[in-house]
Amino acid sequence: MSGGATTLLAWMQSGTTSADTGDEQAIVQQLLDQAQAQPQATHEFYSVQIVPMPKPLRVGGLTILTEPPAEQGSSSSWDRVQKTELLTQFDMRRMAASSGRLLIAHVESGLMRPAQLAFAAELLGDLPSRAHAERSLLEVLRHESSLVRERAVYGLAKLNTSTARETLRRLSALDPSPGVREAATEALGG
Amino acid sequence: MLLLRIGRDKTLWEATNSIEMIIESAFSDEHGKPELAVSVYQIGLHEVVRAFVEHAAAAELNPPNGKPCVDMTNALARVNPDPLPGPFALVRSSHCELIFRDATELTGVLLRIREEVATRLHKVTSADVKAYVRGQLAAGDTEWLAYAATHPKWASL
């Protein structure tokens, strides 16, 4: 069995309930499919697992937990993707390399330290979900740290949408930080 | 002589960024551990632009926009020569590591640098980058002629 699938199955236990709806069954199937197709993408499994669910799901004699059991709550792998304060650049890069949903969730949680947010902001520019990434970046630009805003400029430059370009034009003239204004100007080709 | 840390961000040393943020953003590895062997170039003041440009070229990066670099000269860290491979003699000969005993010593030095940042920052502009590369190519610098032959983005600056 692949490494990714092993990680996934570590969160399964015997149980008695069943998946009641098609949506629940679909989530379970998505987990299993991803485990087989992307053995390295363990963060994405977790991101699916933390979708709020009313109760554990029983499928094929196993129960998939929607949150880690208490006695396993200290798992470093789980904590590192669940707890914003523990996220490293390595973790965030891994999240961005998959769908980026979990990375956006952390950014939008409002719990990231400024340095984490700065690193995540630039990664947002690489995500396939450009509309969602754009919304997050526009929010990040309100941060008081000029370094966070500078990295958000680089994220917007990579997105290169019409909204992003218009925002860069505004920043190049109005941001209070000279470094952010310069970064925005250069991002526009100036 | 300077111990020049090549900058990645324009705003790193601005007042809105805490020392904790500076350490986590620019002096830590990807797992969040403070870097106790900090990469710098031991160069003269007249070599700042050259070091900035050739550092990027040697690392196979695209031509960079301008960034401020900081002189990390201090009385605490040990300077350990650390020659790098690559096509540029300055990069090979002047690269060093600043060795700190622990995160406390690193933090103390960065706090001092921050207090003195107005005199320690050396800003390299995008125009400086272009002018340097064009000048070296026009002057027939053999390192740059060889490099540009295989790196069109640099050759077309």
PDB file of N, CA and C in Angstrom, chain A residues 72-156:
ATOM      1  N   GLN A  72      -5.125  10.445  19.902  1.00  0.00           N
ATOM      2  CA  GLN A  72      -4.149  10.645  18.838  1.00  0.00           C
ATOM      3  C   GLN A  72      -4.021  12.124  18.482  1.00  0.00           C
ATOM      4  N   GLY A  73      -4.575  12.956  19.325  1.00  0.00           N
ATOM      5  CA  GLY A  73      -4.577  14.384  19.015  1.00  0.00           C
ATOM      6  C   GLY A  73      -3.202  15.007  18.985  1.00  0.00           C
ATOM      7  N   SER A  74      -2.199  14.320  19.493  1.00  0.00           N
ATOM      8  CA  SER A  74      -0.861  14.892  19.493  1.00  0.00           C
ATOM      9  C   SER A  74      -0.068  14.498  18.250  1.00  0.00           C
ATOM     10  N   SER A  75      -0.720  13.798  17.331  1.00  0.00           N
ATOM     11  CA  SER A  75      -0.029  13.414  16.105  1.00  0.00           C
ATOM     12  C   SER A  75       0.579  14.636  15.440  1.00  0.00           C
ATOM     13  N   SER A  76       1.878  14.595  15.179  1.00  0.00           N
ATOM     14  CA  SER A  76       2.526  15.778  14.613  1.00  0.00           C
ATOM     15  C   SER A  76       2.007  16.066  13.210  1.00  0.00           C
ATOM     16  N   SER A  77       1.743  15.018  12.421  1.00  0.00           N
ATOM     17  CA  SER A  77       1.254  15.247  11.065  1.00  0.00           C
ATOM     18  C   SER A  77      -0.110  15.929  11.089  1.00  0.00           C
ATOM     19  N   TRP A  78      -0.968  15.418  11.932  1.00  0.00           N
ATOM     20  CA  TRP A  78      -2.306  16.012  12.019  1.00  0.00           C
ATOM     21  C   TRP A  78      -2.216  17.456  12.518  1.00  0.00           C
ATOM     22  N   ASP A  79      -1.465  17.646  13.592  1.00  0.00           N
ATOM     23  CA  ASP A  79      -1.372  18.985  14.170  1.00  0.00           C
ATOM     24  C   ASP A  79      -0.835  19.995  13.167  1.00  0.00           C
ATOM     25  N   ARG A  80       0.132  19.548  12.376  1.00  0.00           N
ATOM     26  CA  ARG A  80       0.787  20.498  11.478  1.00  0.00           C
ATOM     27  C   ARG A  80      -0.121  20.972  10.365  1.00  0.00           C
ATOM     28  N   VAL A  81      -1.125  20.204  10.010  1.00  0.00           N
ATOM     29  CA  VAL A  81      -2.049  20.699   8.986  1.00  0.00           C
ATOM     30  C   VAL A  81      -3.308  21.278   9.601  1.00  0.00           C
ATOM     31  N   GLN A  82      -3.580  20.916  10.854  1.00  0.00           N
ATOM     32  CA  GLN A  82      -4.779  21.410  11.508  1.00  0.00           C
ATOM     33  C   GLN A  82      -4.543  22.723  12.232  1.00  0.00           C
ATOM     34  N   LYS A  83      -3.410  22.869  12.881  1.00  0.00           N
ATOM     35  CA  LYS A  83      -3.176  24.012  13.756  1.00  0.00           C
ATOM     36  C   LYS A  83      -2.340  25.055  13.024  1.00  0.00           C
ATOM     37  N   THR A  84      -2.932  26.182  12.818  1.00  0.00           N
ATOM     38  CA  THR A  84      -2.284  27.219  12.024  1.00  0.00           C
ATOM     39  C   THR A  84      -0.927  27.611  12.591  1.00  0.00           C
ATOM     40  N   GLU A  85      -0.820  27.689  13.895  1.00  0.00           N
ATOM     41  CA  GLU A  85       0.428  28.185  14.478  1.00  0.00           C
ATOM     42  C   GLU A  85       1.609  27.249  14.231  1.00  0.00           C
ATOM     43  N   LEU A  86       1.334  25.998  13.864  1.00  0.00           N
ATOM     44  CA  LEU A  86       2.431  25.059  13.635  1.00  0.00           C
ATOM     45  C   LEU A  86       2.835  24.962  12.162  1.00  0.00           C
ATOM     46  N   LEU A  87       2.098  25.601  11.294  1.00  0.00           N
ATOM     47  CA  LEU A  87       2.385  25.481   9.864  1.00  0.00           C
ATOM     48  C   LEU A  87       3.771  26.006   9.528  1.00  0.00           C
ATOM     49  N   THR A  88       4.517  25.250   8.743  1.00  0.00           N
ATOM     50  CA  THR A  88       5.828  25.696   8.279  1.00  0.00           C
ATOM     51  C   THR A  88       5.748  26.049   6.791  1.00  0.00           C
ATOM     52  N   GLN A  89       6.809  26.664   6.292  1.00  0.00           N
ATOM     53  CA  GLN A  89       6.864  26.950   4.858  1.00  0.00           C
ATOM     54  C   GLN A  89       6.759  25.656   4.051  1.00  0.00           C
ATOM     55  N   PHE A  90       7.399  24.615   4.548  1.00  0.00           N
ATOM     56  CA  PHE A  90       7.329  23.313   3.879  1.00  0.00           C
ATOM     57  C   PHE A  90       5.879  22.845   3.763  1.00  0.00           C
ATOM     58  N   ASP A  91       5.120  22.940   4.861  1.00  0.00           N
ATOM     59  CA  ASP A  91       3.714  22.526   4.836  1.00  0.00           C
ATOM     60  C   ASP A  91       2.918  23.351   3.834  1.00  0.00           C
ATOM     61  N   MET A  92       3.144  24.660   3.870  1.00  0.00           N
ATOM     62  CA  MET A  92       2.346  25.533   2.989  1.00  0.00           C
ATOM     63  C   MET A  92       2.672  25.290   1.518  1.00  0.00           C
ATOM     64  N   ARG A  93       3.945  25.012   1.245  1.00  0.00           N
ATOM     65  CA  ARG A  93       4.311  24.715  -0.148  1.00  0.00           C
ATOM     66  C   ARG A  93       3.620  23.439  -0.621  1.00  0.00           C
ATOM     67  N   ARG A  94       3.540  22.463   0.249  1.00  0.00           N
ATOM     68  CA  ARG A  94       2.853  21.211  -0.092  1.00  0.00           C
ATOM     69  C   ARG A  94       1.368  21.468  -0.349  1.00  0.00           C
ATOM     70  N   MET A  95       0.765  22.293   0.482  1.00  0.00           N
ATOM     71  CA  MET A  95      -0.660  22.599   0.301  1.00  0.00           C
ATOM     72  C   MET A  95      -0.891  23.322  -1.023  1.00  0.00           C
ATOM     73  N   ALA A  96       0.009  24.239  -1.350  1.00  0.00           N
ATOM     74  CA  ALA A  96      -0.159  24.993  -2.601  1.00  0.00           C
ATOM     75  C   ALA A  96       0.035  24.097  -3.815  1.00  0.00           C
ATOM     76  N   ALA A  97       0.839  23.055  -3.661  1.00  0.00           N
ATOM     77  CA  ALA A  97       1.100  22.171  -4.791  1.00  0.00           C
ATOM     78  C   ALA A  97      -0.104  21.282  -5.102  1.00  0.00           C
ATOM     79  N   SER A  98      -1.025  21.151  -4.175  1.00  0.00           N
ATOM     80  CA  SER A  98      -2.256  20.410  -4.481  1.00  0.00           C
ATOM     81  C   SER A  98      -3.342  21.433  -4.821  1.00  0.00           C
ATOM     82  N   SER A  99      -4.519  21.298  -4.347  1.00  0.00           N
ATOM     83  CA  SER A  99      -5.572  22.230  -4.766  1.00  0.00           C
ATOM     84  C   SER A  99      -5.426  23.608  -4.104  1.00  0.00           C
ATOM     85  N   GLY A 100      -4.785  23.639  -2.954  1.00  0.00           N
ATOM     86  CA  GLY A 100      -4.622  24.906  -2.237  1.00  0.00           C
ATOM     87  C   GLY A 100      -5.794  25.266  -1.342  1.00  0.00           C
ATOM     88  N   ARG A 101      -6.819  24.406  -1.311  1.00  0.00           N
ATOM     89  CA  ARG A 101      -7.996  24.723  -0.494  1.00  0.00           C
ATOM     90  C   ARG A 101      -7.632  24.914   0.968  1.00  0.00           C
ATOM     91  N   LEU A 102      -6.773  24.022   1.452  1.00  0.00           N
ATOM     92  CA  LEU A 102      -6.425  24.089   2.872  1.00  0.00           C
ATOM     93  C   LEU A 102      -5.589  25.332   3.164  1.00  0.00           C
ATOM     94  N   LEU A 103      -4.720  25.694   2.234  1.00  0.00           N
ATOM     95  CA  LEU A 103      -3.909  26.897   2.412  1.00  0.00           C
ATOM     96  C   LEU A 103      -4.811  28.130   2.508  1.00  0.00           C
ATOM     97  N   ILE A 104      -5.778  28.218   1.625  1.00  0.00           N
ATOM     98  CA  ILE A 104      -6.712  29.349   1.661  1.00  0.00           C
ATOM     99  C   ILE A 104      -7.480  29.366   2.981  1.00  0.00           C
ATOM    100  N   ALA A 105      -7.864  28.180   3.437  1.00  0.00           N
ATOM    101  CA  ALA A 105      -8.602  28.118   4.708  1.00  0.00           C
ATOM    102  C   ALA A 105      -7.768  28.682   5.852  1.00  0.00           C
ATOM    103  N   HIS A 106      -6.484  28.344   5.859  1.00  0.00           N
ATOM    104  CA  HIS A 106      -5.614  28.874   6.908  1.00  0.00           C
ATOM    105  C   HIS A 106      -5.457  30.384   6.774  1.00  0.00           C
ATOM    106  N   VAL A 107      -5.257  30.854   5.543  1.00  0.00           N
ATOM    107  CA  VAL A 107      -5.104  32.308   5.337  1.00  0.00           C
ATOM    108  C   VAL A 107      -6.353  33.034   5.826  1.00  0.00           C
ATOM    109  N   GLU A 108      -7.498  32.481   5.496  1.00  0.00           N
ATOM    110  CA  GLU A 108      -8.746  33.158   5.846  1.00  0.00           C
ATOM    111  C   GLU A 108      -9.131  32.964   7.310  1.00  0.00           C
ATOM    112  N   SER A 109      -8.405  32.089   8.008  1.00  0.00           N
ATOM    113  CA  SER A 109      -8.722  31.877   9.427  1.00  0.00           C
ATOM    114  C   SER A 109      -8.385  33.104  10.262  1.00  0.00           C
ATOM    115  N   GLY A 110      -7.499  33.945   9.775  1.00  0.00           N
ATOM    116  CA  GLY A 110      -7.071  35.100  10.562  1.00  0.00           C
ATOM    117  C   GLY A 110      -6.120  34.743  11.684  1.00  0.00           C
ATOM    118  N   LEU A 111      -5.644  33.495  11.720  1.00  0.00           N
ATOM    119  CA  LEU A 111      -4.817  33.039  12.835  1.00  0.00           C
ATOM    120  C   LEU A 111      -3.336  32.962  12.494  1.00  0.00           C
ATOM    121  N   MET A 112      -2.987  33.234  11.236  1.00  0.00           N
ATOM    122  CA  MET A 112      -1.581  33.088  10.846  1.00  0.00           C
ATOM    123  C   MET A 112      -0.729  34.214  11.438  1.00  0.00           C
ATOM    124  N   ARG A 113       0.500  33.839  11.818  1.00  0.00           N
ATOM    125  CA  ARG A 113       1.462  34.871  12.178  1.00  0.00           C
ATOM    126  C   ARG A 113       1.808  35.664  10.916  1.00  0.00           C
ATOM    127  N   PRO A 114       2.277  36.910  11.078  1.00  0.00           N
ATOM    128  CA  PRO A 114       2.601  37.702   9.888  1.00  0.00           C
ATOM    129  C   PRO A 114       3.586  37.009   8.940  1.00  0.00           C
ATOM    130  N   ALA A 115       4.599  36.353   9.491  1.00  0.00           N
ATOM    131  CA  ALA A 115       5.578  35.698   8.620  1.00  0.00           C
ATOM    132  C   ALA A 115       4.933  34.550   7.841  1.00  0.00           C
ATOM    133  N   GLN A 116       4.032  33.816   8.480  1.00  0.00           N
ATOM    134  CA  GLN A 116       3.319  32.744   7.772  1.00  0.00           C
ATOM    135  C   GLN A 116       2.453  33.338   6.662  1.00  0.00           C
ATOM    136  N   LEU A 117       1.774  34.412   7.000  1.00  0.00           N
ATOM    137  CA  LEU A 117       0.877  35.032   6.032  1.00  0.00           C
ATOM    138  C   LEU A 117       1.656  35.574   4.835  1.00  0.00           C
ATOM    139  N   ALA A 118       2.830  36.148   5.111  1.00  0.00           N
ATOM    140  CA  ALA A 118       3.655  36.657   4.020  1.00  0.00           C
ATOM    141  C   ALA A 118       4.042  35.529   3.071  1.00  0.00           C
ATOM    142  N   PHE A 119       4.448  34.404   3.639  1.00  0.00           N
ATOM    143  CA  PHE A 119       4.853  33.280   2.799  1.00  0.00           C
ATOM    144  C   PHE A 119       3.664  32.732   2.025  1.00  0.00           C
ATOM    145  N   ALA A 120       2.529  32.607   2.701  1.00  0.00           N
ATOM    146  CA  ALA A 120       1.333  32.060   2.042  1.00  0.00           C
ATOM    147  C   ALA A 120       0.842  32.990   0.941  1.00  0.00           C
ATOM    148  N   ALA A 121       0.973  34.299   1.155  1.00  0.00           N
ATOM    149  CA  ALA A 121       0.421  35.257   0.196  1.00  0.00           C
ATOM    150  C   ALA A 121       1.030  35.075  -1.187  1.00  0.00           C
ATOM    151  N   GLU A 122       2.337  34.881  -1.216  1.00  0.00           N
ATOM    152  CA  GLU A 122       2.969  34.707  -2.529  1.00  0.00           C
ATOM    153  C   GLU A 122       2.541  33.389  -3.165  1.00  0.00           C
ATOM    154  N   LEU A 123       2.376  32.352  -2.343  1.00  0.00           N
ATOM    155  CA  LEU A 123       1.938  31.057  -2.866  1.00  0.00           C
ATOM    156  C   LEU A 123       0.532  31.130  -3.459  1.00  0.00           C
ATOM    157  N   LEU A 124      -0.307  32.008  -2.916  1.00  0.00           N
ATOM    158  CA  LEU A 124      -1.685  32.108  -3.414  1.00  0.00           C
ATOM    159  C   LEU A 124      -1.709  32.418  -4.913  1.00  0.00           C
ATOM    160  N   GLY A 125      -0.687  33.094  -5.384  1.00  0.00           N
ATOM    161  CA  GLY A 125      -0.637  33.419  -6.805  1.00  0.00           C
ATOM    162  C   GLY A 125      -0.477  32.224  -7.706  1.00  0.00           C
ATOM    163  N   ASP A 126      -0.088  31.093  -7.141  1.00  0.00           N
ATOM    164  CA  ASP A 126       0.125  29.881  -7.949  1.00  0.00           C
ATOM    165  C   ASP A 126      -1.080  28.951  -7.940  1.00  0.00           C
ATOM    166  N   LEU A 127      -2.122  29.264  -7.192  1.00  0.00           N
ATOM    167  CA  LEU A 127      -3.213  28.301  -7.014  1.00  0.00           C
ATOM    168  C   LEU A 127      -4.118  28.249  -8.237  1.00  0.00           C
ATOM    169  N   PRO A 128      -4.652  27.073  -8.521  1.00  0.00           N
ATOM    170  CA  PRO A 128      -5.571  26.957  -9.661  1.00  0.00           C
ATOM    171  C   PRO A 128      -6.891  27.692  -9.438  1.00  0.00           C
ATOM    172  N   SER A 129      -7.319  27.816  -8.196  1.00  0.00           N
ATOM    173  CA  SER A 129      -8.564  28.526  -7.902  1.00  0.00           C
ATOM    174  C   SER A 129      -8.284  30.027  -7.825  1.00  0.00           C
ATOM    175  N   ARG A 130      -8.187  30.647  -9.007  1.00  0.00           N
ATOM    176  CA  ARG A 130      -7.693  32.022  -9.060  1.00  0.00           C
ATOM    177  C   ARG A 130      -8.672  33.010  -8.420  1.00  0.00           C
ATOM    178  N   ALA A 131      -9.957  32.788  -8.602  1.00  0.00           N
ATOM    179  CA  ALA A 131     -10.930  33.726  -8.035  1.00  0.00           C
ATOM    180  C   ALA A 131     -10.858  33.722  -6.510  1.00  0.00           C
ATOM    181  N   HIS A 132     -10.760  32.523  -5.955  1.00  0.00           N
ATOM    182  CA  HIS A 132     -10.687  32.413  -4.504  1.00  0.00           C
ATOM    183  C   HIS A 132      -9.375  32.993  -3.984  1.00  0.00           C
ATOM    184  N   ALA A 133      -8.302  32.695  -4.699  1.00  0.00           N
ATOM    185  CA  ALA A 133      -6.996  33.224  -4.304  1.00  0.00           C
ATOM    186  C   ALA A 133      -6.998  34.753  -4.372  1.00  0.00           C
ATOM    187  N   GLU A 134      -7.635  35.279  -5.389  1.00  0.00           N
ATOM    188  CA  GLU A 134      -7.691  36.739  -5.546  1.00  0.00           C
ATOM    189  C   GLU A 134      -8.427  37.382  -4.372  1.00  0.00           C
ATOM    190  N   ARG A 135      -9.555  36.798  -3.984  1.00  0.00           N
ATOM    191  CA  ARG A 135     -10.307  37.344  -2.850  1.00  0.00           C
ATOM    192  C   ARG A 135      -9.460  37.337  -1.574  1.00  0.00           C
ATOM    193  N   SER A 136      -8.743  36.225  -1.378  1.00  0.00           N
ATOM    194  CA  SER A 136      -7.905  36.130  -0.177  1.00  0.00           C
ATOM    195  C   SER A 136      -6.792  37.168  -0.204  1.00  0.00           C
ATOM    196  N   LEU A 137      -6.182  37.348  -1.371  1.00  0.00           N
ATOM    197  CA  LEU A 137      -5.083  38.303  -1.473  1.00  0.00           C
ATOM    198  C   LEU A 137      -5.559  39.738  -1.236  1.00  0.00           C
ATOM    199  N   LEU A 138      -6.721  40.061  -1.713  1.00  0.00           N
ATOM    200  CA  LEU A 138      -7.243  41.414  -1.489  1.00  0.00           C
ATOM    201  C   LEU A 138      -7.448  41.665  -0.001  1.00  0.00           C
ATOM    202  N   GLU A 139      -7.836  40.625   0.714  1.00  0.00           N
ATOM    203  CA  GLU A 139      -7.990  40.754   2.163  1.00  0.00           C
ATOM    204  C   GLU A 139      -6.618  40.882   2.834  1.00  0.00           C
ATOM    205  N   VAL A 140      -5.651  40.086   2.364  1.00  0.00           N
ATOM    206  CA  VAL A 140      -4.307  40.124   2.947  1.00  0.00           C
ATOM    207  C   VAL A 140      -3.685  41.514   2.807  1.00  0.00           C
ATOM    208  N   LEU A 141      -4.029  42.212   1.760  1.00  0.00           N
ATOM    209  CA  LEU A 141      -3.454  43.541   1.512  1.00  0.00           C
ATOM    210  C   LEU A 141      -3.835  44.560   2.582  1.00  0.00           C
ATOM    211  N   ARG A 142      -4.795  44.212   3.430  1.00  0.00           N
ATOM    212  CA  ARG A 142      -5.173  45.121   4.515  1.00  0.00           C
ATOM    213  C   ARG A 142      -4.239  44.992   5.720  1.00  0.00           C
ATOM    214  N   HIS A 143      -3.305  44.025   5.670  1.00  0.00           N
ATOM    215  CA  HIS A 143      -2.433  43.764   6.823  1.00  0.00           C
ATOM    216  C   HIS A 143      -1.499  44.952   7.081  1.00  0.00           C
ATOM    217  N   GLU A 144      -1.184  45.170   8.350  1.00  0.00           N
ATOM    218  CA  GLU A 144      -0.342  46.322   8.703  1.00  0.00           C
ATOM    219  C   GLU A 144       1.126  46.114   8.356  1.00  0.00           C
ATOM    220  N   SER A 145       1.557  44.861   8.243  1.00  0.00           N
ATOM    221  CA  SER A 145       2.967  44.592   7.932  1.00  0.00           C
ATOM    222  C   SER A 145       3.231  44.850   6.446  1.00  0.00           C
ATOM    223  N   SER A 146       4.246  45.664   6.170  1.00  0.00           N
ATOM    224  CA  SER A 146       4.577  45.949   4.768  1.00  0.00           C
ATOM    225  C   SER A 146       5.121  44.705   4.066  1.00  0.00           C
ATOM    226  N   LEU A 147       5.773  43.818   4.820  1.00  0.00           N
ATOM    227  CA  LEU A 147       6.293  42.601   4.185  1.00  0.00           C
ATOM    228  C   LEU A 147       5.149  41.693   3.737  1.00  0.00           C
ATOM    229  N   VAL A 148       4.109  41.599   4.550  1.00  0.00           N
ATOM    230  CA  VAL A 148       2.938  40.819   4.135  1.00  0.00           C
ATOM    231  C   VAL A 148       2.349  41.408   2.853  1.00  0.00           C
ATOM    232  N   ARG A 149       2.222  42.720   2.809  1.00  0.00           N
ATOM    233  CA  ARG A 149       1.630  43.343   1.612  1.00  0.00           C
ATOM    234  C   ARG A 149       2.544  43.194   0.394  1.00  0.00           C
ATOM    235  N   GLU A 150       3.848  43.274   0.622  1.00  0.00           N
ATOM    236  CA  GLU A 150       4.772  43.099  -0.519  1.00  0.00           C
ATOM    237  C   GLU A 150       4.621  41.705  -1.124  1.00  0.00           C
ATOM    238  N   ARG A 151       4.561  40.698  -0.261  1.00  0.00           N
ATOM    239  CA  ARG A 151       4.422  39.334  -0.784  1.00  0.00           C
ATOM    240  C   ARG A 151       3.056  39.156  -1.457  1.00  0.00           C
ATOM    241  N   ALA A 152       2.042  39.848  -0.949  1.00  0.00           N
ATOM    242  CA  ALA A 152       0.729  39.791  -1.606  1.00  0.00           C
ATOM    243  C   ALA A 152       0.804  40.426  -2.992  1.00  0.00           C
ATOM    244  N   VAL A 153       1.631  41.445  -3.130  1.00  0.00           N
ATOM    245  CA  VAL A 153       1.852  42.043  -4.453  1.00  0.00           C
ATOM    246  C   VAL A 153       2.408  40.988  -5.414  1.00  0.00           C
ATOM    247  N   TYR A 154       3.368  40.195  -4.939  1.00  0.00           N
ATOM    248  CA  TYR A 154       3.938  39.165  -5.813  1.00  0.00           C
ATOM    249  C   TYR A 154       2.880  38.107  -6.156  1.00  0.00           C
ATOM    250  N   GLY A 155       2.023  37.807  -5.196  1.00  0.00           N
ATOM    251  CA  GLY A 155       0.933  36.865  -5.484  1.00  0.00           C
ATOM    252  C   GLY A 155      -0.024  37.416  -6.524  1.00  0.00           C
ATOM    253  N   LEU A 156      -0.389  38.676  -6.379  1.00  0.00           N
ATOM    254  CA  LEU A 156      -1.289  39.306  -7.364  1.00  0.00           C
ATOM    255  C   LEU A 156      -0.640  39.369  -8.736  1.00  0.00           C
TER     256      LEU A 156
END
